[in-house]
Coordinates of C-alpha atoms in Angstrom, one line a residue:
M179 CA 19.8 7.6 -9.1
D180 CA 19.4 7.9 -5.3
D181 CA 19.5 4.5 -3.1
V182 CA 16.7 4.8 -0.6
L183 CA 16.8 2.6 2.5
V184 CA 13.2 2.0 3.7
I185 CA 13.3 0.9 7.3
G186 CA 10.1 -1.0 8.1
A187 CA 9.8 -2.1 4.5
N188 CA 7.8 -5.4 5.0
G189 CA 4.8 -3.3 6.8
K190 CA 1.6 -2.6 4.9
T191 CA 2.9 1.1 4.2
G192 CA 6.5 0.2 3.8
R193 CA 5.6 -2.2 0.9
L194 CA 3.6 0.6 -0.7
I195 CA 6.6 3.0 -0.3
C196 CA 8.9 0.4 -2.0
K197 CA 6.6 0.0 -4.7
I198 CA 6.4 3.8 -5.3
L199 CA 10.2 3.9 -5.2
E200 CA 10.6 1.0 -7.5
Q201 CA 8.5 2.7 -10.3
A202 CA 10.1 6.2 -9.8
D203 CA 12.7 7.4 -12.3
H204 CA 15.2 8.6 -10.1
Y205 CA 15.0 6.5 -6.8
K206 CA 15.9 2.9 -6.0
P207 CA 14.5 1.2 -2.9
Y208 CA 16.5 -0.7 -0.6
A209 CA 14.1 -2.7 1.5
M210 CA 15.4 -3.5 5.3
L211 CA 13.9 -6.6 6.7
R212 CA 14.3 -8.2 10.1
H213 CA 14.3 -11.7 8.6
E214 CA 15.3 -13.4 5.4
S215 CA 12.0 -15.2 5.3
Q216 CA 10.4 -11.9 4.6
A217 CA 12.4 -11.5 1.3
N218 CA 10.6 -13.2 -1.4
Y219 CA 8.2 -10.6 -1.8
F220 CA 10.7 -8.0 -2.5
K221 CA 13.0 -10.4 -4.7
N222 CA 9.9 -11.1 -6.8
N223 CA 9.5 -7.4 -7.5
N224 CA 13.2 -6.7 -8.3
I225 CA 13.7 -4.8 -5.0
K226 CA 17.0 -5.3 -3.2
T227 CA 16.9 -6.1 0.5
V228 CA 19.3 -5.9 3.6
I229 CA 18.8 -7.8 6.9
G230 CA 18.7 -5.4 9.8
D231 CA 17.1 -5.8 13.3
L232 CA 16.0 -2.5 15.0
E233 CA 17.0 -4.0 18.6
E234 CA 20.4 -4.7 17.2
D235 CA 23.2 -3.2 15.4
F236 CA 22.0 -2.4 11.8
S237 CA 24.6 0.3 10.9
H238 CA 25.8 -1.9 7.8
A239 CA 22.4 -1.1 6.2
F240 CA 23.5 2.6 5.8
K241 CA 26.9 1.9 3.7
H242 CA 25.4 2.3 0.4
T243 CA 22.5 4.6 1.1
D244 CA 21.7 8.1 0.0
K245 CA 18.5 8.7 1.7
V246 CA 16.2 7.1 4.6
I247 CA 12.5 6.5 5.1
F248 CA 11.8 5.4 8.5
A249 CA 8.5 3.4 8.5
A250 CA 8.9 0.9 11.0
G251 CA 6.6 0.4 13.7
S252 CA 6.0 -2.2 16.6
G253 CA 2.7 -3.0 15.7
G254 CA -0.6 -2.6 17.8
N255 CA -0.3 -6.2 19.5
T256 CA 3.1 -5.6 21.3
G257 CA 3.7 -4.5 24.6
D258 CA 5.3 -1.2 25.9
D259 CA 8.8 -2.7 26.0
K260 CA 8.7 -3.5 22.3
T261 CA 7.5 -0.1 21.6
E262 CA 10.2 1.5 23.4
A263 CA 12.8 -0.7 21.5
V264 CA 11.5 -0.3 18.1
D265 CA 9.5 3.1 17.9
K266 CA 12.0 4.9 20.2
N267 CA 15.3 3.1 20.5
G268 CA 15.4 1.8 17.1
A269 CA 14.4 5.1 15.5
I270 CA 17.0 6.9 17.6
K271 CA 19.8 4.3 16.5
A272 CA 18.8 4.9 12.8
I273 CA 19.1 8.7 13.0
D274 CA 22.6 8.3 14.7
Y275 CA 23.6 5.7 11.9
A276 CA 22.4 8.0 9.2
E277 CA 24.0 11.1 10.7
A278 CA 27.5 9.1 10.7
A279 CA 26.9 7.9 7.2
Q280 CA 26.1 11.5 6.0
I281 CA 22.8 10.6 4.7
D282 CA 21.4 13.2 2.5
K283 CA 17.7 13.3 3.6
F284 CA 15.9 11.4 6.4
V285 CA 12.1 11.2 6.1
M286 CA 10.5 10.0 9.5
L287 CA 6.8 8.5 9.5
S288 CA 5.6 9.5 12.9
S289 CA 2.1 10.1 14.0
M290 CA -0.7 12.7 14.7
G291 CA -1.0 13.4 18.3
T292 CA 2.8 13.0 19.0
E293 CA 3.1 16.7 20.2
N294 CA 0.9 15.7 23.3
P295 CA 0.8 12.0 24.1
S296 CA -1.1 12.3 27.4
Q297 CA -4.2 13.5 25.5
M298 CA -4.6 9.9 24.1
K299 CA -4.2 7.7 27.1
S300 CA -4.8 4.5 24.9
L301 CA -1.6 5.5 22.8
Q302 CA 0.3 7.4 25.0
T303 CA 3.4 4.8 25.3
Y304 CA 3.5 4.7 21.6
L305 CA 3.2 8.5 21.1
E306 CA 5.9 9.2 23.7
A307 CA 8.1 7.0 21.9
K308 CA 7.4 8.6 18.6
K309 CA 8.0 12.0 20.2
A310 CA 11.4 11.1 21.5
A311 CA 12.4 9.8 18.2
D312 CA 11.2 13.2 16.5
E313 CA 13.0 15.3 19.0
H314 CA 16.2 13.4 18.4
L315 CA 15.7 13.9 14.6
Q316 CA 15.1 17.5 15.0
S317 CA 18.1 18.1 17.0
S318 CA 20.5 16.1 14.7
Q319 CA 22.5 17.7 12.0
L320 CA 20.3 15.8 9.1
D321 CA 18.3 17.3 6.7
F322 CA 14.9 15.8 7.3
S323 CA 11.2 15.9 7.0
I324 CA 8.9 14.4 9.8
V325 CA 5.4 13.4 8.5
R326 CA 2.5 12.9 10.9
P327 CA -0.6 11.4 9.6
G328 CA -4.1 10.9 11.1
S329 CA -5.6 7.4 11.3
L330 CA -4.5 5.0 8.6
T331 CA -6.8 3.3 6.4
D332 CA -6.2 0.6 3.5
N333 CA -8.2 3.0 0.9
N334 CA -6.5 3.5 -2.5
A335 CA -4.5 6.8 -2.7
S336 CA -6.5 10.0 -3.8
H337 CA -3.4 11.8 -4.1
K338 CA -4.9 14.8 -2.3
I339 CA -4.3 15.7 1.3
Q340 CA -4.6 18.4 4.2
A341 CA -1.1 19.4 5.5
S342 CA -0.3 22.0 8.1
E343 CA 2.3 22.1 11.0
R344 CA -0.7 21.8 13.2
L345 CA -4.2 20.9 11.7
G346 CA -6.1 21.5 14.8
K347 CA -8.3 18.4 14.0
F348 CA -8.0 14.7 13.6
G349 CA -8.9 12.8 10.7
E350 CA -8.2 9.6 8.3
I351 CA -5.8 9.1 5.4
S352 CA -4.9 6.2 3.2
R353 CA -1.7 4.5 3.7
E354 CA -1.0 4.9 0.0
D355 CA -1.3 8.8 0.3
V356 CA 1.1 8.7 3.2
A357 CA 3.5 6.7 1.2
F358 CA 3.5 9.3 -1.8
A359 CA 3.9 12.1 0.7
L360 CA 6.9 10.2 2.3
V361 CA 8.4 9.6 -1.0
Y362 CA 7.9 13.3 -2.2
C363 CA 9.6 14.5 0.9
L364 CA 12.8 12.6 -0.2
N365 CA 13.7 15.7 -2.4
Q366 CA 15.9 18.0 -0.3
K367 CA 14.0 20.9 -1.7
H368 CA 10.9 19.5 -0.3
A369 CA 9.7 20.4 3.4
P370 CA 13.3 20.7 4.4
K371 CA 13.6 20.3 8.3
K372 CA 9.8 20.5 8.7
T373 CA 7.4 18.6 10.8
F374 CA 3.7 18.6 9.7
E375 CA 0.6 16.6 10.0
I376 CA -1.5 15.0 7.0
I377 CA -5.0 13.8 6.7
K378 CA -7.2 13.4 3.5
G379 CA -8.1 16.5 1.8
N380 CA -8.8 18.3 -1.6
T381 CA -5.3 19.5 -2.3
P382 CA -2.8 17.6 -4.4
I383 CA 0.1 16.2 -2.3
E384 CA 2.8 18.1 -4.0
E385 CA 0.9 21.2 -3.7
A386 CA -0.1 20.9 0.0
I387 CA 3.6 20.0 0.9
N388 CA 5.1 22.7 -1.1
A389 CA 3.0 25.2 0.9
F390 CA 5.6 25.1 3.6

């Protein structure tokens, strides 16, 4: 049974990740929250929590963890400073802490468009932050998967996606399908040291990712 630290657990996608992990036979979620006031939902679902702030020292969260999913984000209503602090610097710190703790696998929730942030002016600061974090993970000694979804929706999971290192087109995908893809990548045999894009499609998640 692997303990999985979910960073950004209280977000919409983070909660879905924790739910999937809790129902899995071989994973146990460990939800990292910024405030104790966020803990009731997780405690009610028998999910262990740890308090950690991405803008502070949160290295303690890695002490009893085997794998990590980074699903945190500053949100669409924050300024550039918060985006820099959370999506870039917070992620970089998480990667460094994971490397020091010799984590087995680090799965990063990134974003489509990260390769060329200047092409999407309205999201440029966010995508630049994601790009810096992705590159830091790629240059680390960690085993990793970086998943770059298209626009997120709140639709139910279809369990089917399109996946490629470069899809060459934009599209939508449900948060739940993204959560299933992230959890699937926790296995060290699945998409090792791969960076890829996903949107909704017709191929089962496992099959689409295994194509790598």
